[in-house]
Amino acid sequence: MKYGFFDDENKEYVITDPATPYPWINYLGNHDFFSLISNTSGGYSFYKDAKYRRLNRYRYNNTPTDDGGRYFYIKDGDTIWSPGWKPVKTSMDYYECRHGLGYTLIKGRKDNLEAEVLYFVPLHFTGEIQRVKLKNTGSEKKSFKLFSLIEWALWNAEDDMTNFQRNFNTGEVEIEDNVIYHKTEYRERRNHYAFHSVNHDHSGFDTDRESFMGLYNGFHEPKNVLNGRSSNSIAHGWSPIASHYFEIELKPGEEKTLIFILGYVELPEEKKWESKGIINKAPAREMLSMYDSDEKVDRAMMDLADYWNELLSKYQIESRDSKLNRMVNIWNQYQCMITFNMSRSASYFESGIGRGMGFRDSNQDLIGFVHQVPDRARQRIIDIASTQFLDGSCYHQYQPLTKKGNNAIGSGFNDDPLWLILGTTAYIKETGDFSILSESVPFDNDTSLSKSLFDHLTVSFDHVINNLGPHKLPLIGRADWNDCLNLNCFSKDPNESFQTTENKTEGSRAESLMIAGLFVVYGQEYVNLCKFLKKDDEANRAQSHVDEMRIAINKYGWDGEWFLRAYDFYGNKIGSNENEEGKIFIESNGWCSMALFDKEDKKVIKALDSVKKYLDCDYGIILNYPSFTKYYIELGEISTYPEGYKENGSVFCHNNPWIMIAESMIGRGDQAFDYYKKIAPAYIEDISDLHKTEPYVYAQMIAGKDAYKPGEAKNSWLTGTAAWNYYAVTQFILGIKPDYDGLIVDPCIPTSWEGYKVVRNFRGVVYEIEIKNPDKVSKGVKKIVFDGKNLESNKIPVVKRESKHKVIVTMGN
Ligand code: BGC
Ligand code: NOJ
């Protein structure tokens, strides 16, 4: 069952039933100021950091769900309704929510009154615009009342929901010219305030929650809305809010527009005050003047559309499959950019409090957005690398506001360093900018310890070879990519977190076959980079380690029908046919297959066949099989999850592309694309009621075949799934792959495809690539004609003769 439809022309998903199976959200904002917004206008905004600069309150895991947002109430006679349906939930004559690229447009109509609210964050602006258009669609005059509501968060989102003994005393506001200013703690150490403004005279306001709502009323029945008047209350402590109140009259056909702004202002210490106790409002006034008319708002929306069109234009496909087109051209790219902005911090499943930017996550995310914003990718790489330690290990996370490593989470995830090689080489291949390698980059944020970024790659590589176990396979450390395979944790105490508790790595023999495969793939990448840079000695040195790892995988990593997953603390096998549960895992089979790839290698084909046989299900490829049915102290968090959920046997969508990539390497295009379609949101729109999360973005996990409810997804939006699927489909299935000195064309597609076209903007040059498949093969390029001339290889050279080039590729054996 569906709850809306894709409007590809407008690049929107249109929700037509507000009671979606879960709040279906969108993100507003592009640089520093961000908002999350649901299809019923729930959500919150923050400046840079969702924990420390939260503007307004949102109630996670509340009942009803999705409470807190930017609400509008209309009181029309005795009827009270909200254009976004929530919080009042009065049924309307019409409802639609259009989630577009960086904006959300919600429209409601009841009793001949239409209310359309446009929410977006203009480029380079630290505020959210909320434009309310009211229209009398009937033939009689209409008089009604409008109330807005925002509940302020007292900045630190965690403190705000715990430290009540203090916080009920600190709230402060100011009001001037239809603007409500929130200035809690501004008197002391904060140099920032927020405001909620409107560009028309209001008829009243409220800033104290209890005065507006009534102590015992919910968001759906604020006392003052029920009574049809405001109290002009001034908050002193308790819970400050911003509510504007209007009495409006509209003639038949008449329209009225009100522009609200939820803004954020930061001031230097010496400019904080206008006079004693009165905040300096000049910057806020300037922000208000930027969007005080409909025309200015329209122009900002056009700029936003241009911005997104430009970002998406770098890779556009035209195929006969409209679902593929909409994933590749619009939604998958969009999700990659959002994930770049948020990492794993703020979604409807990530509270914005617990998590900073992950070292491995941010590096992997890069492969999904580097073509869109290469300059920002460059900065991101340097920020990430700056949190590395001299021995190549690194902080697992850093905080976006300070860009410093996060001590609370610590270090010791032994896969982490390798992802820096992926991130950096992906950046250079996209841009050709080798200069990044000579950037001087600190270790542990200490500039006195700076070395070149290239040196950071070297220590990343070396960290693996300096931490080998008894089988000469990489020691796993705290965990590898699978954060829940905690082989050195042995936790008995429910009050400790598997993720942060002290690990017993001393004397451990726990080795990871996933890191082994990863090392061969990105170690080889490092070797190739060294060769390209003519650092031959280093290339030879590194190559010998990569070769040794290949040998170790072959010798100690093969279980007979698939690759082992790991050895535990004591040196016992994990992910082996000998095990009762968790006999086979996806990660090591993906990475070792990529590592040992060779068309003749029987192991790779066998491993991928085993993946198909044991791990594939209707909803994607599950992580491990059979799922663990009890807690294994020597395995850790993985066995804490019920069967079929999260790291214990769900379709953990992040890793499915690893198999798609391996399948396309060995040329099985039908299989690769079949896996792709199983989890790509546009293809499963019809089962939205089961799938539950947004049909336009990937979720982290879909309950697997051993689960109570297979097919149900969780953790949508912020997941490495976005980047990996984008990478797999664009570079391995559609097969357009940037390299240091050109664009490789090497598709691996379903045999039924006749062809497709890709427009690829690569290093400022547009390549119009037409792929023809007359022989209905999956893989193999027979001929490439580049601007009318035959090419010798399947690599399109980097040329700047024209701004546009035509490439015709014929597949065949
Ligand atoms: C989750 C993992 C996540 C880890 C770190 C675990 O509870 O299952 O998916 O990577 O926490 O936040
Ligand atoms: C989510 C985390 O963000 C990521 O770092 C980890 O690799 C996966 N979960 C798998 O555990």
Short mmCIF file of N, CA and C in Angstrom, two decimals, residues 617-620 622 644-645 649-651 653 678-679 684 687-693 699 701-714:
data_model
loop_
_atom_site.label_atom_id
_atom_site.label_comp_id
_atom_site.label_asym_id
_atom_site.label_seq_id
_atom_site.Cartn_x
_atom_site.Cartn_y
_atom_site.Cartn_z
N CYS A 617 17.06 -12.99 0.87
CA CYS A 617 15.64 -13.23 1.16
C CYS A 617 14.81 -12.20 0.38
N ASP A 618 13.51 -12.22 0.56
CA ASP A 618 12.65 -11.34 -0.25
C ASP A 618 13.00 -9.87 -0.10
N TYR A 619 13.58 -9.50 1.05
CA TYR A 619 13.76 -8.08 1.34
C TYR A 619 15.21 -7.61 1.23
N GLY A 620 16.08 -8.51 0.77
CA GLY A 620 17.49 -8.14 0.63
C GLY A 620 18.37 -9.24 1.19
N ILE A 622 20.58 -10.70 4.13
CA ILE A 622 20.71 -10.52 5.58
C ILE A 622 22.18 -10.59 5.99
N GLY A 644 16.90 -11.47 13.50
CA GLY A 644 16.40 -10.75 12.33
C GLY A 644 16.47 -9.25 12.43
N TYR A 645 16.94 -8.73 13.58
CA TYR A 645 17.00 -7.28 13.74
C TYR A 645 18.44 -6.77 13.85
N GLY A 649 21.20 -10.45 11.88
CA GLY A 649 20.36 -11.10 10.86
C GLY A 649 19.35 -10.22 10.17
N SER A 650 19.48 -8.90 10.30
CA SER A 650 18.60 -8.06 9.47
C SER A 650 19.24 -7.89 8.11
N VAL A 651 18.45 -7.35 7.18
CA VAL A 651 19.04 -6.86 5.94
C VAL A 651 19.66 -5.52 6.33
N CYS A 653 21.29 -2.69 5.28
CA CYS A 653 21.38 -2.28 3.87
C CYS A 653 22.76 -1.75 3.45
N LYS A 678 16.01 -5.00 -4.72
CA LYS A 678 15.35 -5.48 -3.51
C LYS A 678 15.31 -4.44 -2.40
N ILE A 679 16.34 -3.61 -2.32
CA ILE A 679 16.36 -2.65 -1.21
C ILE A 679 16.22 -1.20 -1.65
N ILE A 684 10.27 -0.44 -3.74
CA ILE A 684 9.42 -1.10 -2.73
C ILE A 684 8.36 -0.14 -2.20
N ILE A 687 4.99 -1.49 -0.97
CA ILE A 687 4.80 -2.14 0.34
C ILE A 687 5.12 -1.15 1.47
N SER A 688 4.81 0.11 1.24
CA SER A 688 5.10 1.14 2.24
C SER A 688 4.51 0.80 3.61
N ASP A 689 3.34 0.20 3.63
CA ASP A 689 2.72 -0.09 4.92
C ASP A 689 3.54 -1.10 5.72
N LEU A 690 4.16 -2.05 5.04
CA LEU A 690 5.03 -2.99 5.74
C LEU A 690 6.41 -2.35 5.99
N HIS A 691 6.93 -1.72 4.98
CA HIS A 691 8.29 -1.18 5.05
C HIS A 691 8.39 -0.07 6.09
N LYS A 692 7.33 0.72 6.20
CA LYS A 692 7.16 1.70 7.26
C LYS A 692 7.91 3.03 7.07
N THR A 693 9.17 2.98 6.69
CA THR A 693 9.90 4.24 6.58
C THR A 693 9.75 4.81 5.16
N ALA A 699 16.80 2.98 4.37
CA ALA A 699 16.87 2.84 5.82
C ALA A 699 18.10 2.02 6.15
N MET A 701 18.27 -0.51 8.25
CA MET A 701 17.99 -1.95 8.30
C MET A 701 16.54 -2.27 7.96
N ILE A 702 16.39 -3.46 7.40
CA ILE A 702 15.07 -4.00 7.12
C ILE A 702 15.05 -5.36 7.84
N ALA A 703 14.02 -5.60 8.60
CA ALA A 703 13.98 -6.86 9.36
C ALA A 703 14.15 -8.04 8.41
N GLY A 704 14.99 -8.99 8.81
CA GLY A 704 15.35 -10.10 7.93
C GLY A 704 14.43 -11.30 8.05
N LYS A 705 14.83 -12.35 7.38
CA LYS A 705 13.91 -13.50 7.29
C LYS A 705 13.68 -14.21 8.62
N ASP A 706 14.60 -14.05 9.58
CA ASP A 706 14.39 -14.68 10.88
C ASP A 706 13.58 -13.80 11.84
N ALA A 707 13.19 -12.61 11.37
CA ALA A 707 12.56 -11.65 12.27
C ALA A 707 11.08 -11.94 12.48
N TYR A 708 10.52 -11.29 13.47
CA TYR A 708 9.09 -11.40 13.73
C TYR A 708 8.31 -10.79 12.57
N LYS A 709 8.82 -9.66 12.05
CA LYS A 709 8.11 -8.99 10.97
C LYS A 709 9.07 -8.68 9.82
N PRO A 710 9.40 -9.68 9.03
CA PRO A 710 10.35 -9.44 7.93
C PRO A 710 9.84 -8.33 7.01
N GLY A 711 10.76 -7.48 6.57
CA GLY A 711 10.38 -6.43 5.62
C GLY A 711 10.16 -5.07 6.25
N GLU A 712 10.09 -5.04 7.57
CA GLU A 712 9.85 -3.75 8.23
C GLU A 712 11.19 -3.04 8.46
N ALA A 713 11.25 -1.79 8.04
CA ALA A 713 12.53 -1.06 8.10
C ALA A 713 12.60 -0.14 9.32
N LYS A 714 13.83 0.20 9.68
CA LYS A 714 14.06 1.19 10.74
C LYS A 714 15.31 2.00 10.40
#
